[in-house]
Amino acid sequence: MTLPLSPDKIPQHIAIIMDGNGRWAQSRGLPRLAGHRAGTENLRRIITACVEFGIKYLTIYAFSTENWGRPKSEVRGLMRILEDVIDRELDELHKQGVQLRHIGRLEHLKPSLQKKVRKAIEITQHNDRLVLNVAFNYGGRDEIVHAVQGIIADRVPAEEVTPELISRYLYTAGTPDPDLIIRTSGELRISNFLIWQSAYSEWYVTPTYWPDFNEEELRKALEEFARRDRRFGKIYTPS
Ligand code: FPP
């Protein structure tokens, strides 16, 4: 029997590096895009599971600023997937109370796709069961450069630059830092993902490829998180 997870041990914000789609496909003799499609179906299940677990923020790494270096057909395929997800899933996500946000540089995507993303954000802006941040054309270093540019453009005096101010200039402004970052497929790297926000995040890495990371695997990650002792650099002495 699986025991319910105590609500006070559920992370408020989970971020996921959905890695291993290519290897999942390769191991079945399928093209890489079939892996991304299977990964997209899995994402649907995991979003629903997050809503059910009472997670408030989910950030997913769907396309990095470095992914432009992949073969053109794969880049086109990933753009198409983003488009399809909005076309096919928006109504259902809206019904589930999911608020869609985008983090990264939208301006480099084709105008019709930018419009679609903006519309989806507008339609779901008042939903509050789960905030889904889609990191698409996102890079952590790029995000910091963008924040510094904004701070300079706003002529913020040097002495007013604090960690809190920098957080307010990031794409994730208004979203709490991730409590838990999950990376599938066993790689032990940060890959330019939420490099500022992850300062005190707990990491959970599993060898499972993303398309196979199901609700049970998510539960395991949450159980492991519930056992972690988070000290944020401090020590706790009994009072
Ligand atoms: C990493 O696996 C995965 C990606 C670069 C893309 C992730 C995208 C999805 C799961 C689709 C969902 C997308 C949207 C827009 C909602 P990899 O290809 O690097 O795998 P590999 O390391 O095995 O080659």
Coordinates of N, CA, C and O in Angstrom, one line a residue, residues 91-155:
D91 N -7.0 23.6 -23.8 CA -8.4 23.6 -23.1 C -8.4 22.7 -21.9 O -8.9 23.1 -20.8
E92 N -7.7 21.5 -22.0 CA -7.7 20.6 -20.8 C -6.9 21.2 -19.7 O -7.3 21.1 -18.5
L93 N -5.7 21.8 -20.0 CA -4.9 22.4 -19.0 C -5.6 23.5 -18.3 O -5.6 23.7 -17.1
H94 N -6.4 24.3 -19.1 CA -7.1 25.4 -18.6 C -8.2 24.9 -17.6 O -8.4 25.4 -16.5
K95 N -8.9 23.8 -18.0 CA -9.9 23.2 -17.1 C -9.3 22.7 -15.8 O -9.9 22.7 -14.8
Q96 N -8.1 22.2 -15.9 CA -7.4 21.7 -14.7 C -6.9 22.8 -13.8 O -6.4 22.6 -12.7
G97 N -7.0 24.1 -14.2 CA -6.5 25.2 -13.4 C -5.1 25.5 -13.5 O -4.4 26.0 -12.6
V98 N -4.5 25.1 -14.7 CA -3.0 25.3 -14.9 C -2.8 26.7 -15.5 O -3.5 27.0 -16.5
Q99 N -1.9 27.4 -14.9 CA -1.5 28.7 -15.5 C -0.2 28.5 -16.2 O 0.8 28.1 -15.7
L100 N -0.3 28.8 -17.5 CA 1.0 28.7 -18.4 C 1.8 29.9 -18.3 O 1.3 31.0 -18.5
R101 N 3.1 29.7 -18.1 CA 4.0 30.9 -18.3 C 5.2 30.4 -19.1 O 5.4 29.2 -19.3
H102 N 5.9 31.3 -19.7 CA 7.0 31.0 -20.5 C 8.3 31.6 -19.9 O 8.2 32.8 -19.5
I103 N 9.4 30.9 -19.8 CA 10.6 31.6 -19.4 C 11.7 31.3 -20.6 O 11.7 30.3 -21.1
G104 N 12.4 32.4 -20.9 CA 13.4 32.3 -22.0 C 13.1 33.4 -23.0 O 12.4 34.4 -22.7
R105 N 13.7 33.3 -24.2 CA 13.5 34.4 -25.2 C 12.5 33.9 -26.2 O 12.8 33.1 -27.1
L106 N 11.4 34.5 -26.2 CA 10.3 34.2 -27.1 C 10.6 34.8 -28.5 O 10.2 34.3 -29.5
E107 N 11.3 35.9 -28.4 CA 11.4 36.7 -29.7 C 12.2 36.0 -30.8 O 12.1 36.4 -31.9
H108 N 12.9 34.9 -30.5 CA 13.6 34.2 -31.5 C 12.8 33.1 -32.2 O 13.2 32.5 -33.1
L109 N 11.5 32.9 -31.7 CA 10.7 31.9 -32.3 C 9.9 32.5 -33.5 O 9.8 33.8 -33.5
K110 N 9.3 31.7 -34.4 CA 8.6 32.3 -35.5 C 7.4 33.1 -35.0 O 6.8 32.6 -34.0
P111 N 7.0 34.2 -35.6 CA 6.0 35.0 -35.1 C 4.7 34.3 -34.8 O 4.1 34.6 -33.7
S112 N 4.2 33.4 -35.6 CA 3.0 32.7 -35.3 C 3.0 31.9 -34.0 O 2.0 31.8 -33.3
L113 N 4.2 31.3 -33.8 CA 4.4 30.5 -32.5 C 4.4 31.4 -31.3 O 3.8 31.2 -30.3
Q114 N 5.1 32.6 -31.5 CA 5.1 33.6 -30.4 C 3.7 34.0 -30.0 O 3.3 34.1 -28.8
K115 N 2.9 34.2 -31.1 CA 1.5 34.7 -30.8 C 0.7 33.6 -30.1 O 0.0 33.9 -29.2
K116 N 0.9 32.4 -30.5 CA 0.2 31.2 -29.9 C 0.6 31.1 -28.4 O -0.3 30.9 -27.5
V117 N 1.9 31.3 -28.1 CA 2.3 31.2 -26.7 C 1.7 32.3 -25.9 O 1.2 32.1 -24.8
R118 N 1.8 33.5 -26.4 CA 1.3 34.7 -25.7 C -0.2 34.5 -25.4 O -0.7 34.9 -24.3
K119 N -0.9 34.0 -26.4 CA -2.4 33.8 -26.2 C -2.7 32.8 -25.1 O -3.6 33.0 -24.3
A120 N -1.9 31.7 -25.1 CA -2.1 30.7 -24.1 C -1.8 31.2 -22.7 O -2.5 30.9 -21.7
I121 N -0.8 32.1 -22.6 CA -0.5 32.7 -21.3 C -1.6 33.6 -20.9 O -2.0 33.6 -19.7
E122 N -2.2 34.3 -21.8 CA -3.3 35.3 -21.5 C -4.5 34.5 -21.1 O -5.1 34.9 -20.0
I123 N -4.9 33.5 -21.8 CA -6.1 32.7 -21.5 C -6.0 32.1 -20.1 O -7.0 32.0 -19.4
T124 N -4.8 31.6 -19.7 CA -4.7 30.9 -18.4 C -4.2 31.7 -17.2 O -4.0 31.2 -16.2
Q125 N -4.0 33.1 -17.5 CA -3.3 33.9 -16.5 C -4.0 33.9 -15.1 O -3.3 34.2 -14.1
H126 N -5.3 33.6 -15.0 CA -5.9 33.7 -13.6 C -6.0 32.3 -13.0 O -6.6 32.3 -11.9
N127 N -5.5 31.3 -13.6 CA -5.6 30.0 -13.0 C -4.6 29.9 -11.9 O -3.5 30.5 -11.9
D128 N -5.0 29.1 -10.8 CA -4.1 29.1 -9.7 C -3.8 27.7 -9.1 O -3.3 27.6 -8.0
R129 N -4.2 26.7 -9.7 CA -3.9 25.3 -9.1 C -2.5 25.0 -9.3 O -1.8 24.4 -8.4
L130 N -2.0 25.2 -10.5 CA -0.5 24.9 -10.8 C 0.0 25.9 -11.8 O -0.6 26.2 -12.8
V131 N 1.1 26.5 -11.5 CA 1.8 27.4 -12.5 C 2.8 26.5 -13.2 O 3.6 25.9 -12.6
L132 N 2.7 26.5 -14.5 CA 3.6 25.7 -15.3 C 4.5 26.6 -16.1 O 4.0 27.3 -17.1
N133 N 5.7 26.7 -15.7 CA 6.7 27.5 -16.4 C 7.4 26.6 -17.5 O 8.0 25.6 -17.2
V134 N 7.2 27.0 -18.7 CA 7.8 26.3 -19.8 C 9.1 27.0 -20.2 O 9.0 28.1 -20.7
A135 N 10.2 26.4 -20.0 CA 11.5 27.0 -20.3 C 11.8 26.6 -21.8 O 12.1 25.4 -22.1
F136 N 11.6 27.5 -22.7 CA 11.7 27.2 -24.1 C 12.6 28.3 -24.7 O 12.2 29.5 -24.6
N137 N 13.7 28.0 -25.3 CA 14.7 28.9 -25.7 C 15.2 29.6 -24.5 O 15.3 30.8 -24.4
Y138 N 15.5 28.8 -23.5 CA 15.9 29.3 -22.1 C 17.3 28.9 -21.9 O 17.7 27.7 -22.2
G139 N 18.1 29.8 -21.3 CA 19.4 29.4 -20.8 C 19.6 30.2 -19.5 O 19.3 31.4 -19.5
G140 N 20.2 29.6 -18.5 CA 20.4 30.3 -17.2 C 21.4 31.5 -17.4 O 21.1 32.6 -16.8
R141 N 22.4 31.3 -18.1 CA 23.4 32.5 -18.3 C 22.7 33.6 -19.1 O 22.9 34.8 -18.8
D142 N 21.9 33.2 -20.1 CA 21.2 34.2 -20.9 C 20.2 35.0 -20.0 O 20.1 36.2 -20.1
E143 N 19.6 34.3 -19.1 CA 18.6 34.9 -18.2 C 19.3 35.9 -17.3 O 18.8 37.0 -17.0
I144 N 20.6 35.6 -16.8 CA 21.3 36.5 -16.0 C 21.7 37.7 -16.8 O 21.6 38.9 -16.3
V145 N 22.2 37.5 -18.0 CA 22.6 38.6 -18.9 C 21.4 39.6 -19.1 O 21.4 40.8 -18.9
H146 N 20.2 39.0 -19.4 CA 19.0 39.7 -19.6 C 18.6 40.5 -18.4 O 18.2 41.7 -18.4
A147 N 18.8 39.9 -17.2 CA 18.5 40.6 -15.9 C 19.4 41.8 -15.7 O 19.0 42.9 -15.4
V148 N 20.7 41.6 -16.0 CA 21.7 42.7 -15.8 C 21.4 43.8 -16.7 O 21.4 45.0 -16.4
Q149 N 21.0 43.5 -18.0 CA 20.7 44.5 -19.0 C 19.5 45.3 -18.5 O 19.5 46.5 -18.6
G150 N 18.5 44.6 -17.9 CA 17.3 45.3 -17.4 C 17.6 46.2 -16.2 O 17.2 47.4 -16.1
I151 N 18.5 45.8 -15.3 CA 18.9 46.6 -14.2 C 19.7 47.8 -14.6 O 19.4 48.9 -14.1
I152 N 20.5 47.7 -15.6 CA 21.3 48.8 -16.1 C 20.3 49.8 -16.8 O 20.3 51.0 -16.6
A153 N 19.4 49.2 -17.6 CA 18.5 50.1 -18.4 C 17.6 50.9 -17.4 O 17.2 52.0 -17.7
D154 N 17.3 50.3 -16.3 CA 16.5 51.0 -15.3 C 17.3 51.9 -14.4 O 16.8 52.5 -13.4
R155 N 18.6 52.0 -14.7 CA 19.5 52.9 -13.9 C 19.4 52.6 -12.4 O 19.3 53.6 -11.6

